[in-house]
Tab-separated table of C-alpha atoms in Angstrom:
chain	number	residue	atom	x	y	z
A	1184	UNK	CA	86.068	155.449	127.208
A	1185	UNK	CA	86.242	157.284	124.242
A	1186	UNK	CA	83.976	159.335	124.468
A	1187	UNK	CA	85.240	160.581	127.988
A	1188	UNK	CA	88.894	161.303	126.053
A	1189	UNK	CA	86.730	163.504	123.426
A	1190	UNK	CA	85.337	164.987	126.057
A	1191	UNK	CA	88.352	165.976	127.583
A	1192	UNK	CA	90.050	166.840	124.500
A	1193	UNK	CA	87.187	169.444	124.447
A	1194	UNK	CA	87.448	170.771	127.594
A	1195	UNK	CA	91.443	171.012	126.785
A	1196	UNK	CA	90.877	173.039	123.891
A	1197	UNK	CA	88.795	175.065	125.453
A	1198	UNK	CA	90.911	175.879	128.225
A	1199	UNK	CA	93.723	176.419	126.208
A	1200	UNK	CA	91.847	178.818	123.524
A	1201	UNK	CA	91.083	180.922	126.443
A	1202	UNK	CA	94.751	181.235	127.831
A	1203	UNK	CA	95.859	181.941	123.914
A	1204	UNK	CA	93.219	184.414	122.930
A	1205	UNK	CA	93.455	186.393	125.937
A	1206	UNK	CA	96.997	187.112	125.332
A	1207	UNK	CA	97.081	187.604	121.417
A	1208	UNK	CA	96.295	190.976	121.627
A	1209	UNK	CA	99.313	191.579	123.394
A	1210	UNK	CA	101.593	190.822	120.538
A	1211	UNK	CA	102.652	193.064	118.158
A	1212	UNK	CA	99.697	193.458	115.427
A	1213	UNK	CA	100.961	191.997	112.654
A	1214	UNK	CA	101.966	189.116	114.924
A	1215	UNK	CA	98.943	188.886	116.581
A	1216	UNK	CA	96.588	189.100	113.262
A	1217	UNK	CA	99.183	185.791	111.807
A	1218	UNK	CA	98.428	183.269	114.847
A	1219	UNK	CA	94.588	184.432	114.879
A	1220	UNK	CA	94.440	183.652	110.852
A	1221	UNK	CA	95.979	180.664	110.832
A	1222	UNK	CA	96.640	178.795	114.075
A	1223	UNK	CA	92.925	179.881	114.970
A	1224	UNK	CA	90.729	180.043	111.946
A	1225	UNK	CA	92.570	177.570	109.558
A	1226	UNK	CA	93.859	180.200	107.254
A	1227	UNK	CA	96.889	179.407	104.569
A	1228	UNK	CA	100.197	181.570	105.253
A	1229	UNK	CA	100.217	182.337	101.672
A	1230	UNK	CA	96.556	183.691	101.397
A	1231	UNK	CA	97.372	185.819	104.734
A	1232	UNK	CA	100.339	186.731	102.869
A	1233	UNK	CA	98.603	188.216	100.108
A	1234	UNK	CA	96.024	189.808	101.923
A	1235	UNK	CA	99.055	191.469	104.068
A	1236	UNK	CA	101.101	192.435	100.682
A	1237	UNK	CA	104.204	190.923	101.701
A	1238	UNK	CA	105.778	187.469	100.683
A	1239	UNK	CA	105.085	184.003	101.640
A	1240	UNK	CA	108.494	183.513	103.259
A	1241	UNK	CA	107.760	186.928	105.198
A	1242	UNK	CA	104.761	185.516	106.480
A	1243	UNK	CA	106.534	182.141	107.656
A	1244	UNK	CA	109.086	184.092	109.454
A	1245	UNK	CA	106.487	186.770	111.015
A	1246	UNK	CA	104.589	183.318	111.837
A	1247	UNK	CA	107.333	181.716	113.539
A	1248	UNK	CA	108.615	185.250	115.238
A	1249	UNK	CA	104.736	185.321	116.880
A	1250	UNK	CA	104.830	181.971	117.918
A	1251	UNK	CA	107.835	182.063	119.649
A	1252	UNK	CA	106.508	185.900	121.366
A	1253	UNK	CA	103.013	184.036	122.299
A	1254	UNK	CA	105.102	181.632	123.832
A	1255	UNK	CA	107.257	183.808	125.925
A	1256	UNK	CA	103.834	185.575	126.898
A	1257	UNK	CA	102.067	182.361	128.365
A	1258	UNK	CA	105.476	181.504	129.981
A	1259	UNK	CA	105.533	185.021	131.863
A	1260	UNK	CA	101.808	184.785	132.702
A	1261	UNK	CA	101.263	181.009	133.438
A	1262	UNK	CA	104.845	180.758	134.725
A	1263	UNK	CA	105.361	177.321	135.339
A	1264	UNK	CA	102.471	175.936	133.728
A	1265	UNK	CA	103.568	177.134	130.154
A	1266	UNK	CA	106.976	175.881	130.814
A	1267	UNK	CA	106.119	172.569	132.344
A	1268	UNK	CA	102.562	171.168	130.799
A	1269	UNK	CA	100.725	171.560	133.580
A	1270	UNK	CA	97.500	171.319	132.728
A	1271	UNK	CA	95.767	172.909	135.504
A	1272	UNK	CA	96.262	176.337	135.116
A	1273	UNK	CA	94.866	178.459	137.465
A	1274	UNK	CA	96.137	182.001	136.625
A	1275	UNK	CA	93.112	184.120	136.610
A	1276	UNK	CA	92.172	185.057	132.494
């Protein structure tokens, strides 16, 4: 059984790494280049910060700002999935 809910958990990731990196290059760059450094490859705010030149705090607000724009961009492409959980999309990527 547990190996069936890794395997899923997989399959989930996968599905959703798709969605996301499809749409990160429609963010603005500096927003898009945040979520891909961190919430993709693991990357500290504050070393992205200092390999940007700007502040920490900057970073955490640019951060949050991008989140909150990748958001609104799965909710106008998935529509209802984004907004509900559904978790089987079938918008075309």
């Amino acid at each position: 059984v547990e190996a069936r809910g890794e395997a899923w958990q997989t399959d989930l990731e996968r599905t959703v790494c798709a969605c996301v990196n499809a749409l990160i290059p429609t963010l603005k760059t500096e927003y898009a280049e945040l979520v891909r450094r961190v919430d993709l490859e693991g990357a500290s705010i504050s070393t992205v910060a200092a390999e940007a030149g700007i502040t920490t705090n900057n970073a955490s607000v640019r951060l949050h700002r991008a989140r909150l724009a990748l958001k609104a961009r799965l909710e106008e492409t998935c529509r209802t999935c984004a907004t509900h959980g559904c978790l089987d999309c079938t918008c075309k990527k």
